[in-house]
CSV table of C-alpha atoms in Angstrom, one decimal:
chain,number,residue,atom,x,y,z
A,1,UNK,CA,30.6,-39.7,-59.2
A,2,UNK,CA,29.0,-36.6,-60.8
A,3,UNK,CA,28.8,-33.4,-59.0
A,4,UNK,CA,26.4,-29.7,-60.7
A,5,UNK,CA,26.8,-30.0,-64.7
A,6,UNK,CA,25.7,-26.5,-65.1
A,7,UNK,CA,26.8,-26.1,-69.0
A,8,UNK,CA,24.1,-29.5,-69.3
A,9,UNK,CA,21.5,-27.4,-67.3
A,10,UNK,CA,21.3,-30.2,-65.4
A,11,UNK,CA,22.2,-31.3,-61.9
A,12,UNK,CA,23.5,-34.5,-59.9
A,13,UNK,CA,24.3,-35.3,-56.7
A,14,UNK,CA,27.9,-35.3,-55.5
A,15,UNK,CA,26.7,-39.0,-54.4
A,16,UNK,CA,24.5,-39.3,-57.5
A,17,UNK,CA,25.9,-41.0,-60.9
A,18,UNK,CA,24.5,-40.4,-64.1
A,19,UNK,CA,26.3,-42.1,-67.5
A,20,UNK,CA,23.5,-40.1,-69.8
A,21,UNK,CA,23.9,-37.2,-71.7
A,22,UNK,CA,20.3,-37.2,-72.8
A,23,UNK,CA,19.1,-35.0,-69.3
A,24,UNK,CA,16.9,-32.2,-69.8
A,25,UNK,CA,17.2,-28.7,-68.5
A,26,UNK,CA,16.2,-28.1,-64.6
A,27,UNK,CA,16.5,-32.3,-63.9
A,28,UNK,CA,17.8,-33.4,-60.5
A,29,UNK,CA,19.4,-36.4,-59.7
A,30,UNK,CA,19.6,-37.3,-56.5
A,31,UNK,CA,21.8,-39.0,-54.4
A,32,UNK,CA,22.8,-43.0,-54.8
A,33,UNK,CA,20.7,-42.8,-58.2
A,34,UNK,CA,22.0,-44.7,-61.1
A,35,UNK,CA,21.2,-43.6,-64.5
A,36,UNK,CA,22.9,-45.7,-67.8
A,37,UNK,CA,23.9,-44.2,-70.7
A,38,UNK,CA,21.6,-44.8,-72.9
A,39,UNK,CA,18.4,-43.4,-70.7
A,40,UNK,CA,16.6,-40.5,-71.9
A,41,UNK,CA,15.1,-38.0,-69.3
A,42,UNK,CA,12.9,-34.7,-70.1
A,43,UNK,CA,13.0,-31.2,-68.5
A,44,UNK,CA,12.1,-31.0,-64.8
A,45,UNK,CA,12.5,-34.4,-63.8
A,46,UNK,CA,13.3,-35.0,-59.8
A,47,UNK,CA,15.0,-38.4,-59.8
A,48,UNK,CA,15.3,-39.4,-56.0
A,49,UNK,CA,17.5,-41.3,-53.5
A,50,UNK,CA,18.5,-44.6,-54.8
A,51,UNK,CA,16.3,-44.8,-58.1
A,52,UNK,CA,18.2,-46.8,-60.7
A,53,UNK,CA,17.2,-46.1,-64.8
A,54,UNK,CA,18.2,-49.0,-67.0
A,55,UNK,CA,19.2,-47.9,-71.2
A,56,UNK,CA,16.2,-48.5,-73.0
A,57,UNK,CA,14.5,-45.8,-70.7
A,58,UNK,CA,12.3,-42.7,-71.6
A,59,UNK,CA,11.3,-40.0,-69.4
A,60,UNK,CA,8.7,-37.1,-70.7
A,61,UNK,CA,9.0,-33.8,-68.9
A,62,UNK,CA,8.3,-32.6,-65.4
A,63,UNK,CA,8.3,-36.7,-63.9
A,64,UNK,CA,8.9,-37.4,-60.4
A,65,UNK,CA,10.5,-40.9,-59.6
A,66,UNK,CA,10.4,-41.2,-56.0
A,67,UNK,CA,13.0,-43.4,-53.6
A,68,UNK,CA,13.6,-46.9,-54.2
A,69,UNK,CA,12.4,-47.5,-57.6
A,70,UNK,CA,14.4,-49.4,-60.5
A,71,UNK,CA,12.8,-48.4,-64.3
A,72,UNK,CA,13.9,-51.3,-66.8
A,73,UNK,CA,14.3,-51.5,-70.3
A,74,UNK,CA,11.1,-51.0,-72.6
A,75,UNK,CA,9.7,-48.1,-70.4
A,76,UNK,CA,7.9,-45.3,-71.8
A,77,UNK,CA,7.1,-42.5,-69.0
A,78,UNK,CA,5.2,-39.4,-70.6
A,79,UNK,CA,4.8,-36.1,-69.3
A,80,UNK,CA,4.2,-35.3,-65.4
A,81,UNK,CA,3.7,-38.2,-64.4
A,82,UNK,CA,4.1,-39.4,-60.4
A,83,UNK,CA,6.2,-42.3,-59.8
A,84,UNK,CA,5.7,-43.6,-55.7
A,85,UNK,CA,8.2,-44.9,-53.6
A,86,UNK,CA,9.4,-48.7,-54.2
A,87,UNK,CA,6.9,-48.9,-57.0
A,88,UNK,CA,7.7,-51.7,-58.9
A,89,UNK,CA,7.9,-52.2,-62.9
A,90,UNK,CA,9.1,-55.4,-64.5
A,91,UNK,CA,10.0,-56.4,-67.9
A,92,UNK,CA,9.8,-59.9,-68.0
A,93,UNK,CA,7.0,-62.5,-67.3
A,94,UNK,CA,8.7,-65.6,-67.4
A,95,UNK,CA,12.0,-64.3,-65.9
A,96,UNK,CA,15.5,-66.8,-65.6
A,97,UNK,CA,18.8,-66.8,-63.9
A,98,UNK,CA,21.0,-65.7,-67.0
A,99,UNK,CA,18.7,-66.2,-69.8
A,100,UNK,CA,17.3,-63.1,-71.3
A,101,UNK,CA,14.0,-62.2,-74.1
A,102,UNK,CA,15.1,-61.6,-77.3
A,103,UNK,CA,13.1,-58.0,-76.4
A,104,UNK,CA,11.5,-56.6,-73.5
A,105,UNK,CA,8.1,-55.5,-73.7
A,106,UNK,CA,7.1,-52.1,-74.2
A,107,UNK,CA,5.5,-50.9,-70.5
A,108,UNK,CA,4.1,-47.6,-70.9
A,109,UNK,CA,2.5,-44.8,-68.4
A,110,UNK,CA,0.1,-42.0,-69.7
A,111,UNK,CA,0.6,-38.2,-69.5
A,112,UNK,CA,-0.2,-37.1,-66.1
A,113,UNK,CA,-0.7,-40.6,-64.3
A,114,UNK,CA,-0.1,-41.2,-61.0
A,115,UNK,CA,1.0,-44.8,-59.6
A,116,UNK,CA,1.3,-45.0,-55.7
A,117,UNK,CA,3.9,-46.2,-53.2
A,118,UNK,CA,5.1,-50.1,-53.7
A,119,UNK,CA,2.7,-50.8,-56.3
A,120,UNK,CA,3.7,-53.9,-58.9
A,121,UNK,CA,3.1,-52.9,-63.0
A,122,UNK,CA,3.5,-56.4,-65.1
A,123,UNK,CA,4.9,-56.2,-68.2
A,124,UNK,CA,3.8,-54.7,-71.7
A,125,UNK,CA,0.7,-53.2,-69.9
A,126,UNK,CA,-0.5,-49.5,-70.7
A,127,UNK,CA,-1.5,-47.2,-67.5
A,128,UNK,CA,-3.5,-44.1,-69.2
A,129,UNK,CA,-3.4,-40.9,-69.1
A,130,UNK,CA,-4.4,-39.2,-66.1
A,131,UNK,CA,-4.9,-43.1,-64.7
A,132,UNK,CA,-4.2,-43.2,-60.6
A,133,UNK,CA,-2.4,-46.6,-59.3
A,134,UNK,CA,-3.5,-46.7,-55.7
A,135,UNK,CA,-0.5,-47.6,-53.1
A,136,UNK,CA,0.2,-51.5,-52.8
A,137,UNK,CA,-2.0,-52.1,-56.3
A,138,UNK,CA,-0.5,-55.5,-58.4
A,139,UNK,CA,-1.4,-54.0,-61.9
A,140,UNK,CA,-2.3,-57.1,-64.2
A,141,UNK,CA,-3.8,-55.3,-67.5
A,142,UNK,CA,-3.9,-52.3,-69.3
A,143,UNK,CA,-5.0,-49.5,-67.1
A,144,UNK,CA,-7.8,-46.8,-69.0
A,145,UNK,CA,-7.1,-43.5,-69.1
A,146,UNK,CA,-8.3,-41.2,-65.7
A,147,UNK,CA,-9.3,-44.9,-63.9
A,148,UNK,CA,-8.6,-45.1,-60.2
A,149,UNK,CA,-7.2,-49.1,-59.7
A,150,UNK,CA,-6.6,-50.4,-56.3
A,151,UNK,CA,-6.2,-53.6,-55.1
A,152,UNK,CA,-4.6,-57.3,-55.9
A,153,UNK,CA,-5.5,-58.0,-58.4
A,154,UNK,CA,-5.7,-54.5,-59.3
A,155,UNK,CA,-9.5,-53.1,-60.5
A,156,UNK,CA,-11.5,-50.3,-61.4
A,157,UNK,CA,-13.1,-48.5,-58.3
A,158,UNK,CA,-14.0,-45.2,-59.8
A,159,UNK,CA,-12.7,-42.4,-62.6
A,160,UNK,CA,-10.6,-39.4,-61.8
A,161,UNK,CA,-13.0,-35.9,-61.5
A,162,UNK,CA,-15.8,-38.0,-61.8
A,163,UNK,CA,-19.1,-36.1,-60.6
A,164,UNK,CA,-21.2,-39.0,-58.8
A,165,UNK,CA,-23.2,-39.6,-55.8
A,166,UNK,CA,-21.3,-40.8,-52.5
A,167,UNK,CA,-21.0,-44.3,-52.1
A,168,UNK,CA,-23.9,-46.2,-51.4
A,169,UNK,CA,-26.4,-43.1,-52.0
A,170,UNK,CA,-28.4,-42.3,-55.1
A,171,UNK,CA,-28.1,-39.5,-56.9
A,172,UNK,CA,-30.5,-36.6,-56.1
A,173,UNK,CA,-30.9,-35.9,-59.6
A,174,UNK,CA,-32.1,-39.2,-60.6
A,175,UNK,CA,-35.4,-38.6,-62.5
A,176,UNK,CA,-38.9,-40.0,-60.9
A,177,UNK,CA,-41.4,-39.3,-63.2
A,178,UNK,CA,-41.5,-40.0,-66.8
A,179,UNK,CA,-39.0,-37.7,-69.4
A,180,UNK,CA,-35.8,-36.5,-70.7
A,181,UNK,CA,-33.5,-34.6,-67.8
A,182,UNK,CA,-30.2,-32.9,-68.8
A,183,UNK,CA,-27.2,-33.7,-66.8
A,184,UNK,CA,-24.0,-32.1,-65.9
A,185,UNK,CA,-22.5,-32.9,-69.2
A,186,UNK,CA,-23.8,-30.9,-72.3
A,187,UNK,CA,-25.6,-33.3,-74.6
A,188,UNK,CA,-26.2,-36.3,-72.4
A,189,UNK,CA,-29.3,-36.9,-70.9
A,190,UNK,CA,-30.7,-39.3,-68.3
A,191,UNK,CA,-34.7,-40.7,-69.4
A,192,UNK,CA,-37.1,-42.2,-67.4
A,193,UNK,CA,-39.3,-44.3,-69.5
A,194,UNK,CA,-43.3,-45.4,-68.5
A,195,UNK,CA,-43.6,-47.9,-66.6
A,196,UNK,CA,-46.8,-49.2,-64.5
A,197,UNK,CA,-47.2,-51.9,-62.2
A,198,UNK,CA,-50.2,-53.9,-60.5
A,199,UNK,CA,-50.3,-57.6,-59.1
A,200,UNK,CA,-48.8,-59.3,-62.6
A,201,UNK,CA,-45.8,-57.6,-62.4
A,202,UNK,CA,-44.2,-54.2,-63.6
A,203,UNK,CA,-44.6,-53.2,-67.4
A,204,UNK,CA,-42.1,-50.8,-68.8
A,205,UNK,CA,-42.7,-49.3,-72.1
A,206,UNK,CA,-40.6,-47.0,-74.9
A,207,UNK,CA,-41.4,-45.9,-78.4
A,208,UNK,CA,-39.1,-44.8,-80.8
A,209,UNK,CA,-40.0,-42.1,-82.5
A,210,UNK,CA,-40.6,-40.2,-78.7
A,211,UNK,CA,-38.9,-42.2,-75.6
A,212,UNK,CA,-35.8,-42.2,-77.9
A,213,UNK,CA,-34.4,-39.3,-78.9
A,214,UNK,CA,-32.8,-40.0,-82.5
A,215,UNK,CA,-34.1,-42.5,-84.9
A,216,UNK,CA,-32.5,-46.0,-84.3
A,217,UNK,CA,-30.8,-48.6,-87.0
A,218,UNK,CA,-29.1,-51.1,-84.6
A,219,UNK,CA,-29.2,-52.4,-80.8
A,220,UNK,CA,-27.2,-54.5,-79.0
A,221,UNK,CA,-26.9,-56.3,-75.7
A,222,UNK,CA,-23.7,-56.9,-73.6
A,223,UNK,CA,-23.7,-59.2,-70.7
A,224,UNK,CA,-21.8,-61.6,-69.0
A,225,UNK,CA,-19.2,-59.3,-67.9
A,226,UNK,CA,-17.4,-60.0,-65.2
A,227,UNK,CA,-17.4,-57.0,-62.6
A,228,UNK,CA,-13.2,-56.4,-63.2
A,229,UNK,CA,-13.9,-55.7,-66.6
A,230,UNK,CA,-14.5,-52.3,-68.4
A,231,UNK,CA,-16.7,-51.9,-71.5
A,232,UNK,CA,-16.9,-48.7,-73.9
A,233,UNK,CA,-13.8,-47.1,-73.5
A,234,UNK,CA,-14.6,-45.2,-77.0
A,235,UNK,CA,-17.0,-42.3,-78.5
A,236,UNK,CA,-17.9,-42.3,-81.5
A,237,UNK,CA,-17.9,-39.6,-84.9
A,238,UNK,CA,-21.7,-39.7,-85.7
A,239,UNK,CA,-23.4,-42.5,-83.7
A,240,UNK,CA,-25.9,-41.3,-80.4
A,241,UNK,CA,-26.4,-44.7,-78.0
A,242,UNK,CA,-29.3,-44.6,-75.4
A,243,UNK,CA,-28.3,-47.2,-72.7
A,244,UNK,CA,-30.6,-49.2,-70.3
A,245,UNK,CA,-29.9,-51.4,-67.9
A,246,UNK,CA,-32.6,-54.3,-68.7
A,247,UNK,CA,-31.1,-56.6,-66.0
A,248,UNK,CA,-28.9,-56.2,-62.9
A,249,UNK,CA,-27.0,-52.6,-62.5
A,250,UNK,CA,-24.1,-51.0,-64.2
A,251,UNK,CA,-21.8,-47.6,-64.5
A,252,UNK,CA,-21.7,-45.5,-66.7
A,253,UNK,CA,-18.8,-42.5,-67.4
A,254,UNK,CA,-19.6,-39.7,-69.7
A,255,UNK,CA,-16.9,-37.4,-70.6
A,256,UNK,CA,-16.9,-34.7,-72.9
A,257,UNK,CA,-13.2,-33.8,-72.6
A,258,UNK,CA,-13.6,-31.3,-69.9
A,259,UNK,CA,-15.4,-32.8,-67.1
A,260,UNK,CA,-16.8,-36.3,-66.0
A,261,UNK,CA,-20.0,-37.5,-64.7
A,262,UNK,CA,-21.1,-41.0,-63.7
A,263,UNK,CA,-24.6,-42.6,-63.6
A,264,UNK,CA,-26.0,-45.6,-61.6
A,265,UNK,CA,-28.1,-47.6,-64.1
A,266,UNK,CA,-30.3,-50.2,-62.1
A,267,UNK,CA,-33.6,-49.9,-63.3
A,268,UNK,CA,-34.9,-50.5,-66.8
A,269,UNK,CA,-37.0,-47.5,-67.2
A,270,UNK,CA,-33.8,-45.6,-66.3
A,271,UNK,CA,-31.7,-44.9,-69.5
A,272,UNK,CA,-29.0,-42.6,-71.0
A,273,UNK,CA,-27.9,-40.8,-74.1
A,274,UNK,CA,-24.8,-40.5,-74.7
A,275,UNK,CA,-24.5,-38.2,-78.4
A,276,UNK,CA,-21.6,-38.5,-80.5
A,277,UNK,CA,-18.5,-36.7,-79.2
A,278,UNK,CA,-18.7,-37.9,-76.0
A,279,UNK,CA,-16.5,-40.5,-74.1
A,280,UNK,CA,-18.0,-43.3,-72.7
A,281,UNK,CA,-17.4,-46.1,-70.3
A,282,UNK,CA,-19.5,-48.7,-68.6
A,283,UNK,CA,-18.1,-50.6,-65.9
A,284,UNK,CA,-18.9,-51.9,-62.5
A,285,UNK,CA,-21.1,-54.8,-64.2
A,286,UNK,CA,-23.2,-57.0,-61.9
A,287,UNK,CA,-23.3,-60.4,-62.2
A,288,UNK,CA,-26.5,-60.7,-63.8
A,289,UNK,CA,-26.3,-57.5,-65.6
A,290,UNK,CA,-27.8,-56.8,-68.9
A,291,UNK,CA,-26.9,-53.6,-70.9
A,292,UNK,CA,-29.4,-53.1,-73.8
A,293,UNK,CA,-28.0,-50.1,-76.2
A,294,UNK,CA,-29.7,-48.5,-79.1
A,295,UNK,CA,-27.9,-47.3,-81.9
A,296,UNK,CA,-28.5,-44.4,-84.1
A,297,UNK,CA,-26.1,-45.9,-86.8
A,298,UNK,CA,-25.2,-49.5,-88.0
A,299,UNK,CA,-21.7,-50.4,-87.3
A,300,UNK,CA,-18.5,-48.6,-88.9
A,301,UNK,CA,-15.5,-49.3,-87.1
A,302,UNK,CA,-14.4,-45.9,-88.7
A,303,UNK,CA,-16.8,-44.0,-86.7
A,304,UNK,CA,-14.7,-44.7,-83.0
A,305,UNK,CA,-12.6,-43.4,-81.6
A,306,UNK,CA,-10.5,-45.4,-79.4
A,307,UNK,CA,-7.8,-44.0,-78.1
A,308,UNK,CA,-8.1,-41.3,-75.1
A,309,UNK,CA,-5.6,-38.8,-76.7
A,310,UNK,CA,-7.0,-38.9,-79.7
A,311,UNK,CA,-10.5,-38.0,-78.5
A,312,UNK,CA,-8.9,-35.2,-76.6
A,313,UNK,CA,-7.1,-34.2,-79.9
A,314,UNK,CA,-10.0,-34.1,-82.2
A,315,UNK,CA,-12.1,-32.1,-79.7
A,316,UNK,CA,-9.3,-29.2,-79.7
A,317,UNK,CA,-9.6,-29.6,-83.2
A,318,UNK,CA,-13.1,-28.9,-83.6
């Protein structure tokens, strides 16, 4: 057993045992923790009771690893992120008595996420950054970055600092006559098209070159989607999209970087633009959901932006 290593800047537990040199300053371990050789843990770490770290282990900075929890080989923890008591990550899908993967999968959690107390993370699977696990949640697929998942199977129920209406109750802002309203987010907007109704039915109407507020080279419609799944997840470089709900009801997530706001889309003379440079995200699909989306641009693969951090990093950079 290990006892203060104050030349490593690093301390153990008189009933803790760690094998790894690779501990960064101001780490605690804890007592009955177990950490192998070859593990790798960042500055500030607070490794509780009874955790045991396998080799092929990484630990960013400033992570807390709560009581009870075992991290395996092919784990990637980033900075600050919250690890829950008896939270469970596995490395192995199809797991036998003495026979072993030529390599474990790659598991790996987001700066800043959080995943709650006894929650199950398969394999492989990506948790974003800033992403919240709720307690008890059995993660099945890759996790978006700032999504709240609960549940078994785990799903979506909401986005971290999102600005939205309580449950069940429309937002106040939601426009009732016809125009363009600004939102919360600088450069979105929410529309409400013409529309007019009598006996036959209700008529809504839009022109291009005034309803829409850039001129349009492509559309597309997305539907069929069951309600776990999660569509957009990108921005884009140059394109604007204006988004209506032609069928059914959706969510959708803007996110320019510094703060979040979501809008209920469940009429189709309700729309919104989302400009380039924003983050976007549609999710909580209906059944019979139909999202119609026009496009300022025809498609360039080179023109998204996929990847969370990466958004984050080009808007620092602008």
């Amino acid at each position: 057993m290990s006892d203060t290593k104050p030349a490593a800047g690093f301390y153990v537990h008189p009933q803790g045992l760690c094998e790894s040199s690779q501990v960064g300053a101001g780490s605690r371990i804890w007592a009955f923790a177990h950490v192998l050789p070859g593990a790798r843990i960042g500055r500030e770490c607070n490794i509780c009771d009874q955790v045991f770290i396998e080799n092929d282990v990484v630990l960013g900075d400033r992570v807390t690893v709560k009581c009870g929890v075992q991290l395996w080989d092919g784990l990637r923890i980033a900075d600050d992120v919250f690890i829950g008591p008896n939270a469970t990550f596995t490395n192995d899908r199809f797991p036998r008595s003495k026979q072993y993967p030529q390599a474990f999968p790659t598991t790996e959690v987001g700066k800043g996420a959080s995943i709650g107390a006894n929650a199950t993370i398969l394999p492989g699977l990506k948790i974003g950054a800033g992403a919240m696990v709720g307690a008890g949640a059995v993660v099945l697929n890759d996790v978006p970055a700032l999504a709240i998942v609960v549940g078994n199977p785990a799903k979506i129920v909401g986005y971290v600092g999102t600005l939205k209406a309580p449950e069940g109750a429309r937002p106040a802002m939601i426009p009732t006559q016809p125009g363009s309203y600004p939102t919360q987010i600088p450069g979105v907007s929410l529309h409400r098209l013409p529309q007019f109704q009598d006996m036959r039915g209700r008529l809504c109407v839009g022109e291009f070159d005034q309803n829409v507020p850039f001129p349009v080279e492509r559309f597309f419609m997305v539907y069929g989607v069951p309600s776990a799944e999660v569509r957009g997840e990108h921005a884009h470089r140059r394109c604007h999209q204006f988004l209506i709900a032609a069928r059914g009801s959706l969510s959708v997530v803007a996110d320019n970087g510094h703060a979040r706001e979501e809008f209920l889309l469940d009429d189709p003379s309700l729309a919104v633009h989302l400009p380039p440079g924003i983050w976007g995200v549609q999710y909580r699909y209906s059944t019979d959901a139909l999202l119609l989306v026009f496009a300022s641009h025809h498609y360039d693969a080179n023109d998204y932006i996929r990847d969370y951090s990466q958004f984050l990093s080009e808007l620092a950079a602008t």
